[in-house]
Amino acid sequence: MKINLFLLILLLPFAAFADELPVEVEELCLIEEEVKLYEKINAYRNEKGKHPIPLSFNLTLVAQAHAIDLFENKPYDDQCNMHSWSGSGPWSKCCYTPDHSNPHCMWDKPVEISGYPGRGYEIVYSYWPVSSSVPLAKEALEAWQLSPGHNNTIINAGVFTQANWEAMGVGIYGGYVVVWFGEEADPEGPPPYCED
C-alpha cells in the first residue's frame, strides 16, 4: 500500500512509541461492521439530500486509534467526555469537557496522529456489554439520529450547515463506535477493506 511521505515524516517522531501505536498503518483496513456503518451513514445522508462522503484513510486511522484508546484506557470521567484521549499513545493527552471550552483537543487530533490536512469532527457511541451479536452500525446510527448534535454533524445541519464533509473515517472496537468527519479531501484516499 502506498503511504504518503508526509504521513511517514509526521510519524517518525513516534518511532519510539511504535509498540504503543494501537493501529499499525500498514495493516489498517475496515472490518465488515465498519463498512456497514459507513454505508448506513451515506444512505441516511442521501435520504436528507446530502452528498456521499468519501472514505478517508487518515481519518479511519484516527477513528480506529480512538476506539481502541477508549476501550483500553477509558480516558473519560465526570469531567472529560468520550472525545477525550489518554496519554497512553503517541498523541497528546486531552480532556474534552462537556462545555466544549477546548475544541482543539478534538479538532487537532487528525493532523497530530495521521497528518490529515485539516480539522476533524468526531461522534462517538458506546454499547455495553460488548457483544459480537449486536449490530453496532445500526445501533450507533439510530442513537446519533436521536441526538440533535450528533445528527447535525452527520447531515450538515445546525452549526454544521456550512460545513462540506469531504472525508469520513470509521472505527469500531470493544463496543465503541467512532466516526470522524473532515472538510478536506484525504490525499491518501480510502482505506482497504479487511480480507476475511
mmCIF file of C-alpha atoms in Angstrom:
data_model
loop_
_atom_site.group_PDB
_atom_site.id
_atom_site.type_symbol
_atom_site.label_atom_id
_atom_site.label_comp_id
_atom_site.label_asym_id
_atom_site.label_seq_id
_atom_site.Cartn_x
_atom_site.Cartn_y
_atom_site.Cartn_z
ATOM 1 C CA MET A 1 0.000 0.000 0.000
ATOM 2 C CA LYS A 2 1.284 3.468 -0.898
ATOM 3 C CA ILE A 3 1.799 5.623 2.192
ATOM 4 C CA ASN A 4 2.005 9.404 1.954
ATOM 5 C CA LEU A 5 5.550 10.681 2.501
ATOM 6 C CA PHE A 6 4.175 13.479 4.687
ATOM 7 C CA LEU A 7 2.437 10.880 6.835
ATOM 8 C CA LEU A 8 5.660 8.896 7.258
ATOM 9 C CA ILE A 9 7.598 12.047 8.181
ATOM 10 C CA LEU A 10 4.895 13.001 10.680
ATOM 11 C CA LEU A 11 5.012 9.546 12.273
ATOM 12 C CA LEU A 12 8.846 9.446 12.525
ATOM 13 C CA PRO A 13 8.870 11.215 15.914
ATOM 14 C CA PHE A 14 6.594 8.435 17.138
ATOM 15 C CA ALA A 15 9.005 5.648 16.124
ATOM 16 C CA ALA A 16 9.987 5.245 19.766
ATOM 17 C CA PHE A 17 6.312 4.658 20.537
ATOM 18 C CA ALA A 18 5.776 2.038 17.819
ATOM 19 C CA ASP A 19 4.752 -0.538 20.406
ATOM 20 C CA GLU A 20 2.183 1.953 21.772
ATOM 21 C CA LEU A 21 0.500 2.836 18.455
ATOM 22 C CA PRO A 22 -2.763 0.882 18.636
ATOM 23 C CA VAL A 23 -3.280 0.745 14.859
ATOM 24 C CA GLU A 24 -0.487 -0.285 12.511
ATOM 25 C CA VAL A 25 -0.555 1.979 9.445
ATOM 26 C CA GLU A 26 0.477 -0.892 7.159
ATOM 27 C CA GLU A 27 -2.359 -3.096 8.456
ATOM 28 C CA LEU A 28 -5.153 -0.517 8.524
ATOM 29 C CA CYS A 29 -8.376 -1.852 7.000
ATOM 30 C CA LEU A 30 -12.135 -1.752 7.560
ATOM 31 C CA ILE A 31 -13.955 -4.689 9.141
ATOM 32 C CA GLU A 32 -17.430 -5.621 7.907
ATOM 33 C CA GLU A 33 -19.308 -3.682 10.627
ATOM 34 C CA GLU A 34 -17.262 -0.542 9.883
ATOM 35 C CA VAL A 35 -18.141 -0.847 6.196
ATOM 36 C CA LYS A 36 -21.823 -1.204 7.158
ATOM 37 C CA LEU A 37 -21.605 1.909 9.328
ATOM 38 C CA TYR A 38 -20.007 3.912 6.527
ATOM 39 C CA GLU A 39 -22.693 2.778 4.077
ATOM 40 C CA LYS A 40 -25.549 3.445 6.536
ATOM 41 C CA ILE A 41 -24.314 6.979 7.215
ATOM 42 C CA ASN A 42 -24.142 7.768 3.499
ATOM 43 C CA ALA A 43 -27.571 6.182 2.886
ATOM 44 C CA TYR A 44 -29.003 8.369 5.648
ATOM 45 C CA ARG A 45 -27.312 11.449 4.179
ATOM 46 C CA ASN A 46 -28.804 10.543 0.798
ATOM 47 C CA GLU A 47 -32.290 10.479 2.383
ATOM 48 C CA LYS A 48 -31.609 14.040 3.573
ATOM 49 C CA GLY A 49 -30.429 15.198 0.142
ATOM 50 C CA LYS A 50 -26.741 15.294 1.102
ATOM 51 C CA HIS A 51 -23.834 14.029 -0.986
ATOM 52 C CA PRO A 52 -21.981 10.843 -0.003
ATOM 53 C CA ILE A 53 -18.760 11.371 1.932
ATOM 54 C CA PRO A 54 -15.640 9.617 0.644
ATOM 55 C CA LEU A 55 -13.847 7.229 2.972
ATOM 56 C CA SER A 56 -10.601 8.576 4.413
ATOM 57 C CA PHE A 57 -7.525 6.509 5.226
ATOM 58 C CA ASN A 58 -6.208 9.124 7.676
ATOM 59 C CA LEU A 59 -9.497 9.721 9.487
ATOM 60 C CA THR A 60 -10.043 5.960 9.729
ATOM 61 C CA LEU A 61 -6.607 5.637 11.334
ATOM 62 C CA VAL A 62 -7.645 8.243 13.920
ATOM 63 C CA ALA A 63 -11.091 6.672 14.455
ATOM 64 C CA GLN A 64 -9.668 3.205 14.998
ATOM 65 C CA ALA A 65 -6.928 4.503 17.308
ATOM 66 C CA HIS A 66 -9.506 6.374 19.367
ATOM 67 C CA ALA A 67 -11.888 3.421 19.615
ATOM 68 C CA ILE A 68 -9.019 1.312 20.963
ATOM 69 C CA ASP A 69 -7.900 4.077 23.342
ATOM 70 C CA LEU A 70 -11.448 4.476 24.672
ATOM 71 C CA PHE A 71 -11.777 0.739 25.280
ATOM 72 C CA GLU A 72 -8.347 0.084 26.729
ATOM 73 C CA ASN A 73 -7.668 3.292 28.664
ATOM 74 C CA LYS A 74 -11.080 4.877 29.421
ATOM 75 C CA PRO A 75 -9.802 8.498 29.260
ATOM 76 C CA TYR A 76 -13.233 9.882 30.191
ATOM 77 C CA ASP A 77 -14.882 10.537 33.556
ATOM 78 C CA ASP A 78 -17.267 13.065 35.117
ATOM 79 C CA GLN A 79 -15.197 15.998 33.816
ATOM 80 C CA CYS A 80 -13.952 14.569 30.495
ATOM 81 C CA ASN A 81 -16.335 13.142 27.889
ATOM 82 C CA MET A 82 -15.655 10.442 25.281
ATOM 83 C CA HIS A 83 -13.929 12.875 22.914
ATOM 84 C CA SER A 84 -11.021 12.741 25.377
ATOM 85 C CA TRP A 85 -7.752 10.883 24.792
ATOM 86 C CA SER A 86 -5.468 9.149 27.287
ATOM 87 C CA GLY A 87 -1.755 9.800 27.451
ATOM 88 C CA SER A 88 -1.079 6.153 26.526
ATOM 89 C CA GLY A 89 -0.197 6.633 22.874
ATOM 90 C CA PRO A 90 1.845 8.808 20.509
ATOM 91 C CA TRP A 91 -0.557 11.734 20.885
ATOM 92 C CA SER A 92 -1.146 14.451 23.451
ATOM 93 C CA LYS A 93 -3.419 13.681 26.382
ATOM 94 C CA CYS A 94 -6.710 15.503 26.091
ATOM 95 C CA CYS A 95 -9.682 16.116 28.391
ATOM 96 C CA TYR A 96 -12.603 17.246 26.251
ATOM 97 C CA THR A 97 -15.104 18.929 28.543
ATOM 98 C CA PRO A 98 -18.891 18.926 28.085
ATOM 99 C CA ASP A 99 -18.919 22.736 27.780
ATOM 100 C CA HIS A 100 -16.761 22.448 24.596
ATOM 101 C CA SER A 101 -14.342 25.038 26.015
ATOM 102 C CA ASN A 102 -11.339 23.285 24.444
ATOM 103 C CA PRO A 103 -12.461 22.180 20.951
ATOM 104 C CA HIS A 104 -8.895 21.959 19.613
ATOM 105 C CA CYS A 105 -8.443 18.998 21.937
ATOM 106 C CA MET A 106 -10.576 17.095 19.396
ATOM 107 C CA TRP A 107 -10.265 19.131 16.201
ATOM 108 C CA ASP A 108 -6.464 18.783 16.035
ATOM 109 C CA LYS A 109 -6.173 15.030 16.661
ATOM 110 C CA PRO A 110 -6.288 14.036 12.947
ATOM 111 C CA VAL A 111 -3.325 16.223 11.984
ATOM 112 C CA GLU A 112 -1.478 15.231 15.168
ATOM 113 C CA ILE A 113 -1.939 11.483 14.652
ATOM 114 C CA SER A 114 -2.202 10.925 10.918
ATOM 115 C CA GLY A 115 -1.235 14.078 9.071
ATOM 116 C CA TYR A 116 -4.783 14.627 7.794
ATOM 117 C CA PRO A 117 -4.699 18.130 6.254
ATOM 118 C CA GLY A 118 -7.441 19.766 8.324
ATOM 119 C CA ARG A 119 -9.608 19.736 11.405
ATOM 120 C CA GLY A 120 -11.601 16.688 12.367
ATOM 121 C CA TYR A 121 -15.035 16.448 13.976
ATOM 122 C CA GLU A 122 -15.920 13.318 15.904
ATOM 123 C CA ILE A 123 -19.034 11.469 17.001
ATOM 124 C CA VAL A 124 -18.800 8.565 19.452
ATOM 125 C CA TYR A 125 -21.186 5.856 20.631
ATOM 126 C CA SER A 126 -20.614 3.095 23.163
ATOM 127 C CA TYR A 127 -22.557 -0.099 23.734
ATOM 128 C CA TRP A 128 -22.242 -2.180 26.881
ATOM 129 C CA PRO A 129 -21.964 -5.090 27.439
ATOM 130 C CA VAL A 130 -19.779 -5.850 24.449
ATOM 131 C CA SER A 131 -21.347 -8.491 22.222
ATOM 132 C CA SER A 132 -20.461 -9.590 18.711
ATOM 133 C CA SER A 133 -24.147 -10.248 18.046
ATOM 134 C CA VAL A 134 -25.123 -6.580 18.453
ATOM 135 C CA PRO A 135 -25.358 -4.719 15.093
ATOM 136 C CA LEU A 136 -23.274 -1.757 16.266
ATOM 137 C CA ALA A 137 -23.551 0.148 12.974
ATOM 138 C CA LYS A 138 -27.345 0.158 13.210
ATOM 139 C CA GLU A 139 -27.387 0.832 16.976
ATOM 140 C CA ALA A 140 -24.957 3.734 16.718
ATOM 141 C CA LEU A 141 -26.671 5.441 13.794
ATOM 142 C CA GLU A 142 -30.095 5.170 15.446
ATOM 143 C CA ALA A 143 -28.703 6.691 18.672
ATOM 144 C CA TRP A 144 -26.997 9.518 16.763
ATOM 145 C CA GLN A 145 -30.188 10.271 14.830
ATOM 146 C CA LEU A 146 -31.955 10.871 18.161
ATOM 147 C CA SER A 147 -29.250 13.270 19.368
ATOM 148 C CA PRO A 148 -29.550 16.727 17.728
ATOM 149 C CA GLY A 149 -25.836 17.494 17.952
ATOM 150 C CA HIS A 150 -24.735 14.170 16.501
ATOM 151 C CA ASN A 151 -27.463 14.182 13.865
ATOM 152 C CA ASN A 152 -26.481 17.704 12.779
ATOM 153 C CA THR A 153 -22.869 16.567 12.410
ATOM 154 C CA ILE A 154 -23.867 13.648 10.177
ATOM 155 C CA ILE A 155 -26.224 15.579 7.878
ATOM 156 C CA ASN A 156 -24.591 19.031 7.903
ATOM 157 C CA ALA A 157 -27.367 20.795 9.786
ATOM 158 C CA GLY A 158 -27.367 23.309 12.660
ATOM 159 C CA VAL A 159 -23.845 24.598 13.328
ATOM 160 C CA PHE A 160 -22.569 22.306 10.548
ATOM 161 C CA THR A 161 -24.846 23.700 7.811
ATOM 162 C CA GLN A 162 -21.931 25.481 6.135
ATOM 163 C CA ALA A 163 -19.548 22.521 6.513
ATOM 164 C CA ASN A 164 -18.906 20.393 3.445
ATOM 165 C CA TRP A 165 -17.668 16.974 4.516
ATOM 166 C CA GLU A 166 -15.150 15.576 2.039
ATOM 167 C CA ALA A 167 -13.705 12.816 4.215
ATOM 168 C CA MET A 168 -15.004 10.283 6.758
ATOM 169 C CA GLY A 169 -13.221 7.716 8.887
ATOM 170 C CA VAL A 170 -14.784 4.944 10.962
ATOM 171 C CA GLY A 171 -13.587 2.728 13.785
ATOM 172 C CA ILE A 172 -15.313 0.099 15.921
ATOM 173 C CA TYR A 173 -13.609 -1.673 18.802
ATOM 174 C CA GLY A 174 -14.755 -3.174 22.091
ATOM 175 C CA GLY A 175 -18.250 -1.696 21.902
ATOM 176 C CA TYR A 176 -17.012 1.803 20.959
ATOM 177 C CA VAL A 177 -18.106 3.272 17.629
ATOM 178 C CA VAL A 178 -16.155 6.296 16.411
ATOM 179 C CA VAL A 179 -16.682 8.382 13.258
ATOM 180 C CA TRP A 180 -14.607 11.359 12.137
ATOM 181 C CA PHE A 181 -15.618 13.956 9.551
ATOM 182 C CA GLY A 182 -13.412 16.478 7.767
ATOM 183 C CA GLU A 183 -13.799 19.170 5.121
ATOM 184 C CA GLU A 184 -10.546 18.424 3.302
ATOM 185 C CA ALA A 185 -10.254 15.530 0.864
ATOM 186 C CA ASP A 186 -7.798 12.902 2.080
ATOM 187 C CA PRO A 187 -4.776 12.695 -0.246
ATOM 188 C CA GLU A 188 -4.358 9.061 0.852
ATOM 189 C CA GLY A 189 -7.803 8.100 -0.424
ATOM 190 C CA PRO A 190 -9.804 5.327 1.238
ATOM 191 C CA PRO A 191 -8.542 2.510 3.450
ATOM 192 C CA PRO A 192 -8.851 -1.041 2.126
ATOM 193 C CA TYR A 193 -11.445 -3.487 3.374
ATOM 194 C CA CYS A 194 -10.075 -6.257 5.594
ATOM 195 C CA GLU A 195 -9.738 -9.658 3.979
ATOM 196 C CA ASP A 196 -11.751 -12.434 5.584
#
